[in-house]
PDB file of C-alpha atoms and ligand atoms in Angstrom:
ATOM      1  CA  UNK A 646    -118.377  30.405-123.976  1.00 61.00           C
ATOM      2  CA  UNK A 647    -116.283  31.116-126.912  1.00 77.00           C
ATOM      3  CA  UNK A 648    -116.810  30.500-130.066  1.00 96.00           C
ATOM      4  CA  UNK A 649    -114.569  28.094-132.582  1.00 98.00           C
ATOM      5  CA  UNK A 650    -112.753  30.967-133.928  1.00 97.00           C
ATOM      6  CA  UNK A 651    -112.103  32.943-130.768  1.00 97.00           C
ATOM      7  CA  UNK A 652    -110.972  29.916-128.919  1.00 97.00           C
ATOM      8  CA  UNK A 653    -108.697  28.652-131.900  1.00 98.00           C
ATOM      9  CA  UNK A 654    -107.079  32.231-131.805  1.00 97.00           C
ATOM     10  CA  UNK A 655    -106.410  32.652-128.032  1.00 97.00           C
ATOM     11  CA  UNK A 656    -104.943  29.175-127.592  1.00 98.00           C
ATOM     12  CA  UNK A 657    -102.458  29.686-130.942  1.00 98.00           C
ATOM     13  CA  UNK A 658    -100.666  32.732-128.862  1.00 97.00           C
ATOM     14  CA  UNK A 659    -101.352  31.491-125.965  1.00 98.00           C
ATOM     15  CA  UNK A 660     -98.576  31.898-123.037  1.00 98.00           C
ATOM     16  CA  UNK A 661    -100.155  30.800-119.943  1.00 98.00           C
ATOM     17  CA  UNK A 662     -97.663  28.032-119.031  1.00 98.00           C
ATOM     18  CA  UNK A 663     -93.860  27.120-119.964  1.00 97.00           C
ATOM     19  CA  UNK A 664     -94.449  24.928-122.581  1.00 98.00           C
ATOM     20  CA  UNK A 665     -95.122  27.865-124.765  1.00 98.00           C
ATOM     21  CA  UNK A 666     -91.227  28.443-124.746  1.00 97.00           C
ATOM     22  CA  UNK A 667     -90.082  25.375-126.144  1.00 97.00           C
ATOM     23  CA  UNK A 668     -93.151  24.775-128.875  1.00 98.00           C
ATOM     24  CA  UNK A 669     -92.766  24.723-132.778  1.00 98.00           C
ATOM     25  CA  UNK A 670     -96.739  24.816-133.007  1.00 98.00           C
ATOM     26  CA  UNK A 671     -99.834  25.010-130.488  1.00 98.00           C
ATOM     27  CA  UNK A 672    -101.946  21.679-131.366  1.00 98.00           C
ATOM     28  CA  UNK A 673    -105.649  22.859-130.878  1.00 98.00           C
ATOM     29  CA  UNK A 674    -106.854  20.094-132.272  1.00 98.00           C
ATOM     30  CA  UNK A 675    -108.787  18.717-135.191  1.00 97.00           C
ATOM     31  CA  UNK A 676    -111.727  17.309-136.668  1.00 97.00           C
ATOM     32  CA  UNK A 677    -115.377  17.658-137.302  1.00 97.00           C
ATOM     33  CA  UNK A 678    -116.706  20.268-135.306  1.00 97.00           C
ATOM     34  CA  UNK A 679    -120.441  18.818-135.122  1.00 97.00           C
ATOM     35  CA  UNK A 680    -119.494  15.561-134.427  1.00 97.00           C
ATOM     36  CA  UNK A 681    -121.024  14.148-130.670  1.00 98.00           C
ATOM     37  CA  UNK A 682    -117.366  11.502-130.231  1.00 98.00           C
ATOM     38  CA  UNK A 683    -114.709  13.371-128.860  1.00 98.00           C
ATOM     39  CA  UNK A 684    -111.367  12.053-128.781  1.00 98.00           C
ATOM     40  CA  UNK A 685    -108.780  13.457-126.147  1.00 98.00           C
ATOM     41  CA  UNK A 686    -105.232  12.538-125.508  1.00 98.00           C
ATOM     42  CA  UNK A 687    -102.791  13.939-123.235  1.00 97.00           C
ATOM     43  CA  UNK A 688    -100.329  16.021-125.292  1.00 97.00           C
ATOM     44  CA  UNK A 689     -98.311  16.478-128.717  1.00 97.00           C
ATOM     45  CA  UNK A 690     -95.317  14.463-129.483  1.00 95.00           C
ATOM     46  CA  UNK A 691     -92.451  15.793-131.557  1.00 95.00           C
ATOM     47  CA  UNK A 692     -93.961  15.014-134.674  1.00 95.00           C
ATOM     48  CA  UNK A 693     -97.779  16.739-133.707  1.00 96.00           C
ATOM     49  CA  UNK A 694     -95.803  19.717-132.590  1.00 97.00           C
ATOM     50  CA  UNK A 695     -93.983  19.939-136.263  1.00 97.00           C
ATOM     51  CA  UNK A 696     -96.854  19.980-138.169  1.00 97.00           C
ATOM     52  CA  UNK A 697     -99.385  21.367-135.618  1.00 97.00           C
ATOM     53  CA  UNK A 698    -101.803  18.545-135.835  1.00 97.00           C
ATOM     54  CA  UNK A 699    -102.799  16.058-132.979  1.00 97.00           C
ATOM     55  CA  UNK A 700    -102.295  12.096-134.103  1.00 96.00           C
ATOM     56  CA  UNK A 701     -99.629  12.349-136.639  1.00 93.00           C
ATOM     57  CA  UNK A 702     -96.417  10.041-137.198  1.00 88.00           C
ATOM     58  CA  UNK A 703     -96.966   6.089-136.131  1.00 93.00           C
ATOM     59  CA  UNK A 704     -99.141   6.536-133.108  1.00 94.00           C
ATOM     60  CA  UNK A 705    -101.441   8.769-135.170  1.00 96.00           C
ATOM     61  CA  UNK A 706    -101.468   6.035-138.347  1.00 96.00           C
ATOM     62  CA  UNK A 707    -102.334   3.335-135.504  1.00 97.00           C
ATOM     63  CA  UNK A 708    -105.505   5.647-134.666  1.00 97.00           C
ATOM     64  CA  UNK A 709    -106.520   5.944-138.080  1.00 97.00           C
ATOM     65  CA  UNK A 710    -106.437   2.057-138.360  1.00 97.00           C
ATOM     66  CA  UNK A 711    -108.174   1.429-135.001  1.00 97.00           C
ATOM     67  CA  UNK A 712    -110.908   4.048-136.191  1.00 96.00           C
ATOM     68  CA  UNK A 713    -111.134   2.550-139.522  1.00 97.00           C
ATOM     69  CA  UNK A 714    -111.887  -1.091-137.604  1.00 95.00           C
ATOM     70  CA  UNK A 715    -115.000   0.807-136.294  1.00 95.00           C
ATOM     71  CA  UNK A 716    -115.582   2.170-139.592  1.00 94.00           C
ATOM     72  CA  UNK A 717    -114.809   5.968-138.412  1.00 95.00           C
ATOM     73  CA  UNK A 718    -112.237   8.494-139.784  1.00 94.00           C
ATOM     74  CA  UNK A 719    -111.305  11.844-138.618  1.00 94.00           C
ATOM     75  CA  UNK A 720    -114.305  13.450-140.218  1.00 95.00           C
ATOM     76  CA  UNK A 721    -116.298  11.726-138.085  1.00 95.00           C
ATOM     77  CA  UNK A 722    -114.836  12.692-134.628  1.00 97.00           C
ATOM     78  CA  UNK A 723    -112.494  15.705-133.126  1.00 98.00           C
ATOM     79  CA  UNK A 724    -109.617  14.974-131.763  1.00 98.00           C
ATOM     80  CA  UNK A 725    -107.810  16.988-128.951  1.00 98.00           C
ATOM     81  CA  UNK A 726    -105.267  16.620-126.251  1.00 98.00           C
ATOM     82  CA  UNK A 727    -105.155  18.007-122.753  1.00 98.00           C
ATOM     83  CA  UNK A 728    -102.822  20.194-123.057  1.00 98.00           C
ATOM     84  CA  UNK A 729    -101.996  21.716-126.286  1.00 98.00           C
ATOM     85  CA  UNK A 730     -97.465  22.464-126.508  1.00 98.00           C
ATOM     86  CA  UNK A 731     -95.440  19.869-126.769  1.00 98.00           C
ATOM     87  CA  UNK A 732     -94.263  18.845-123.183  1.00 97.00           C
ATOM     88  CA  UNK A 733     -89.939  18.544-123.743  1.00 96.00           C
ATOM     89  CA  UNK A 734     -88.581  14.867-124.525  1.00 92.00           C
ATOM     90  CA  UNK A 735     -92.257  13.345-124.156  1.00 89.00           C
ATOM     91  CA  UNK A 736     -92.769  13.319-120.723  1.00 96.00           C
ATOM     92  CA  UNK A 737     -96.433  13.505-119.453  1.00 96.00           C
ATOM     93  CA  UNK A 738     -97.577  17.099-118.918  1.00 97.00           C
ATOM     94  CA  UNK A 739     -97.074  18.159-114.984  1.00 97.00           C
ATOM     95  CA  UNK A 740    -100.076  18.904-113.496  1.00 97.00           C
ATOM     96  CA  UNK A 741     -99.599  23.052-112.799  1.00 97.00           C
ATOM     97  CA  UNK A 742     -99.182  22.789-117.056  1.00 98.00           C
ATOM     98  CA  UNK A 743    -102.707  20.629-117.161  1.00 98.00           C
ATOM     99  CA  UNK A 744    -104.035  23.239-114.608  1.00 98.00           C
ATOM    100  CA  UNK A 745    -103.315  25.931-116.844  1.00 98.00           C
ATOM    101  CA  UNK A 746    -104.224  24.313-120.537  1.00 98.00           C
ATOM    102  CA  UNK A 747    -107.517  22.700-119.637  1.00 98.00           C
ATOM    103  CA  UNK A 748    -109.893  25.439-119.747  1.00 98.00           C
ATOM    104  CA  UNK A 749    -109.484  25.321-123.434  1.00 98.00           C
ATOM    105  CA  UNK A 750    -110.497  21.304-123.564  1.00 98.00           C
ATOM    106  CA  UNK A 751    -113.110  22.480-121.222  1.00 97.00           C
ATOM    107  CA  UNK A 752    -114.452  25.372-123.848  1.00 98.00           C
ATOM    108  CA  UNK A 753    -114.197  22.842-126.876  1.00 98.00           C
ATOM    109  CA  UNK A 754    -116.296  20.026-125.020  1.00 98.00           C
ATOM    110  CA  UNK A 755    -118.709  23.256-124.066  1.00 97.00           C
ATOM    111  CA  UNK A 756    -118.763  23.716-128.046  1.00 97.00           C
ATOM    112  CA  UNK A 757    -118.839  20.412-129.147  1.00 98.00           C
ATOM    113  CA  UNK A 758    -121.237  18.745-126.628  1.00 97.00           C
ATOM    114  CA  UNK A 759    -120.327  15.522-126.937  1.00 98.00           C
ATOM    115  CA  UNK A 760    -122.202  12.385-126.666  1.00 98.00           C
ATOM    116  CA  UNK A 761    -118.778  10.371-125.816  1.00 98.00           C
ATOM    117  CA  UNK A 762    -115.730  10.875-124.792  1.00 98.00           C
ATOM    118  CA  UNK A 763    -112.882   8.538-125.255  1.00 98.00           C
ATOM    119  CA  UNK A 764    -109.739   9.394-123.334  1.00 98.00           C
ATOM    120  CA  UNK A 765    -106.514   7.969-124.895  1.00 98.00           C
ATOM    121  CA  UNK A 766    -104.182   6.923-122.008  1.00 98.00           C
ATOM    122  CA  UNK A 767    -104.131   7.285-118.320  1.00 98.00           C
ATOM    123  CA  UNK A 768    -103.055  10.737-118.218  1.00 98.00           C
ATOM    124  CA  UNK A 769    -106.238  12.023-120.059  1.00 98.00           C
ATOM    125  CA  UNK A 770    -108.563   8.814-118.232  1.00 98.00           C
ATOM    126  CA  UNK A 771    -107.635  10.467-114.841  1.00 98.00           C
ATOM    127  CA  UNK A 772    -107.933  14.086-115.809  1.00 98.00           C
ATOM    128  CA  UNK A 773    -111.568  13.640-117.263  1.00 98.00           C
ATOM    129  CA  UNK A 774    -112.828  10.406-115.838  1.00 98.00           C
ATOM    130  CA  UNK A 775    -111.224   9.658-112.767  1.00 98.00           C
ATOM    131  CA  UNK A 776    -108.162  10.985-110.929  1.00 97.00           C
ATOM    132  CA  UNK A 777    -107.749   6.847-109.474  1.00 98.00           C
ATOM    133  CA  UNK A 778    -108.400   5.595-113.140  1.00 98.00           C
ATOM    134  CA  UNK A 779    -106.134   2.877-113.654  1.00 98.00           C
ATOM    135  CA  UNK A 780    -105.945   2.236-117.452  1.00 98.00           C
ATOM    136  CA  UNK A 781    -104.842  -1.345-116.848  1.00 97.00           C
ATOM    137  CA  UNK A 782    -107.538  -2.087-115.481  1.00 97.00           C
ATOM    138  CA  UNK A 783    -110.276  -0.016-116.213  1.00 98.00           C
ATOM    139  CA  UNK A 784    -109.939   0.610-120.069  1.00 98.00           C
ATOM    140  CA  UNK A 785    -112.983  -0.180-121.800  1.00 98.00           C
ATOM    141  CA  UNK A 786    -115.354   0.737-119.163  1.00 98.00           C
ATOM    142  CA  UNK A 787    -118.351   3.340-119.059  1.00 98.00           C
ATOM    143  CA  UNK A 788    -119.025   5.878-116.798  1.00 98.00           C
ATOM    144  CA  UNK A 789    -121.501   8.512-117.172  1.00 97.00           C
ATOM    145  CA  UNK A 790    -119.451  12.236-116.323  1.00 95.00           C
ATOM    146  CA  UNK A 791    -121.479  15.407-116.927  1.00 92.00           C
ATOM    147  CA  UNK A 792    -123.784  14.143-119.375  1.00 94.00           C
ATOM    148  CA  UNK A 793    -121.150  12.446-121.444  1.00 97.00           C
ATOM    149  CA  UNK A 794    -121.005   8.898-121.755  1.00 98.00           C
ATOM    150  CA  UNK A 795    -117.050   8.251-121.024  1.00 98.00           C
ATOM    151  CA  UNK A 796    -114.551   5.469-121.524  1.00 98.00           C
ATOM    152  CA  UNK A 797    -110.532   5.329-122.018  1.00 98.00           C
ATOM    153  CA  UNK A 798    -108.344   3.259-124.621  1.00 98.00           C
ATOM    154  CA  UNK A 799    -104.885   2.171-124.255  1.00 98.00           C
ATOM    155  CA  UNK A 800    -102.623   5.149-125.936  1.00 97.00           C
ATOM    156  CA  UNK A 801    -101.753   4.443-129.544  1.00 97.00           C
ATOM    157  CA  UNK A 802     -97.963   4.938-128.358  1.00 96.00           C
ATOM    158  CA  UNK A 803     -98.631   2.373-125.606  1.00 97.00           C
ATOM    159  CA  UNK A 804    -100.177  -0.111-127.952  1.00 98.00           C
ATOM    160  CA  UNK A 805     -97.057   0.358-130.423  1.00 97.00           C
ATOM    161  CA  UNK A 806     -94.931  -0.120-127.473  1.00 97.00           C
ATOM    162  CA  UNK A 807     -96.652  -3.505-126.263  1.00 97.00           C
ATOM    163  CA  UNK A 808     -98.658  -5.241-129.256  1.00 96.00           C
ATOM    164  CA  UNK A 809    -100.011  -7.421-126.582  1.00 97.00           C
ATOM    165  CA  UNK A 810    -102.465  -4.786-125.453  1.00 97.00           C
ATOM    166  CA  UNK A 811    -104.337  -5.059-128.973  1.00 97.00           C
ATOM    167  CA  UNK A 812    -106.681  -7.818-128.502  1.00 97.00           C
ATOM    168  CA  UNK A 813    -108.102  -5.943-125.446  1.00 97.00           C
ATOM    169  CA  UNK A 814    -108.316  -2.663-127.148  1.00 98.00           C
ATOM    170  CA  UNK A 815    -109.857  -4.692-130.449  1.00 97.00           C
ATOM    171  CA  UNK A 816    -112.439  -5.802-128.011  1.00 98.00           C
ATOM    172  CA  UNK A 817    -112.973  -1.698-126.486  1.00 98.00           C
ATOM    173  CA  UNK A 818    -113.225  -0.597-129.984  1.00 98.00           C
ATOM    174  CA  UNK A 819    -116.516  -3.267-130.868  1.00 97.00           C
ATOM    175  CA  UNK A 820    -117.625  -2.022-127.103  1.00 98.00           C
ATOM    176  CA  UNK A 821    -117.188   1.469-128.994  1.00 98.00           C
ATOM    177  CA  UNK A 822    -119.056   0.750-132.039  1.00 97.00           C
ATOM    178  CA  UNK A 823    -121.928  -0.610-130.300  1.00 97.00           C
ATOM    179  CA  UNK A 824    -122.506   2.655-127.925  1.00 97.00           C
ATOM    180  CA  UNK A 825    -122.563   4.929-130.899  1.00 97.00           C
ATOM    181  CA  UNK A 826    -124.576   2.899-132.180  1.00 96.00           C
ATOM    182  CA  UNK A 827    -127.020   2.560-129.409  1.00 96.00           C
ATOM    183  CA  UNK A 828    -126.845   6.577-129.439  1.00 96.00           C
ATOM    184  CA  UNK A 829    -127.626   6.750-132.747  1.00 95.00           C
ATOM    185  CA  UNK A 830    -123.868   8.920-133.967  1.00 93.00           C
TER     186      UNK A 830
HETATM  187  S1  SF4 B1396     -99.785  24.069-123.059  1.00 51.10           S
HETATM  188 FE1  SF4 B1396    -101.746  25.137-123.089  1.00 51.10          FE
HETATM  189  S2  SF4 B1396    -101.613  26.634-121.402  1.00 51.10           S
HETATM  190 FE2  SF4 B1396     -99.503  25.991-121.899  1.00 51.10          FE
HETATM  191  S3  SF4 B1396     -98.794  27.520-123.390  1.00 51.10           S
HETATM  192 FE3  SF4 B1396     -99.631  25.769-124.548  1.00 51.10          FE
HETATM  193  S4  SF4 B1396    -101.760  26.342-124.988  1.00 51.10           S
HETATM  194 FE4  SF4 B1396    -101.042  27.666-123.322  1.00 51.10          FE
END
């Protein structure tokens, strides 16, 4: 395993997939690096891959508010994404591009050691949880996944999209509180 600053370094020149041709700014993610709740999304939008920083523009403001409801900020957590360039126009990051951008996810969970993990969105929910996750359905739930205690939240983009899904995700976010709680983070 690497450590912070090895890892960092590698993954800001990295070239191991395609997205590294179309990137303003690798997006390794950000945080407290002692923290046990781990945050992970599925990739940077136009305005992360501006300014390099995962959560930024209106999705990121959203998941300042709905950590702030759970009395959390940013210093509290680290926040990642699956992959790390800016997939073109948005679109979710193909799999080969996953395949090839996860080992560094997989080397900052190895650093962090989480206690939680909460996946934003299917893409991340079926990546790290399960490949059938259906986030419809099966946000807010725990499962247990190598010695994590895991659960998924509707995307910030998705809840801006559809207000409707806030009450449910209100009601993930007190299921939050109390399992940090309960853990003692
Ligand atoms: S998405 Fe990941 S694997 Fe692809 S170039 Fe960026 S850092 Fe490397």
């Amino acid at each position: 395993m690497e450590n912070w600053e090895a890892l960092e370094e590698s993954c800001l020149h990295c070239d191991r997939c395609h997205l590294c041709g179309t990137r303003h700014n690798v997006v390794f993610g950000v945080g407290n690096r002692e923290s046990k709740l781990l945050f992970v999304g599925e990739g940077p939008g136009e305005q992360e891959d501006l300014q390099g920083i995962p959560f930024v523009g209106p999705a990121g403001k959203l998941l300042d508010d709905m950590l702030s409801i759970i009395d959390l900020d940013r210093d509290h957590c680290y926040i990642a994404n699956i992959v790390k360039c800016r997939p073109p126009r948005n679109r979710d990051p193909q799999p080969q591009e996953q395949d090839a951008c996860i080992g560094y996810l997989e080397n900052q969970i190895a650093l962090l050691q989480p206690k939680i993990l909460v996946c934003l969105g299917r893409i991340a929910a079926q990546r790290l949880i399960d490949p059938n996750f259906r986030i419809t359905y099966d946000h807010g739930t725990w499962v247990q996944r190598r010695g994590m205690l895991c659960t998924a939240l509707y995307h910030p983009s998705a809840l801006l999209r559809d207000p409707g899904k806030r009450p449910e995700t209100f009601d993930d976010l007190l299921s939050l509180r109390e399992k940090l709680r309960e853990l003692n983070i």
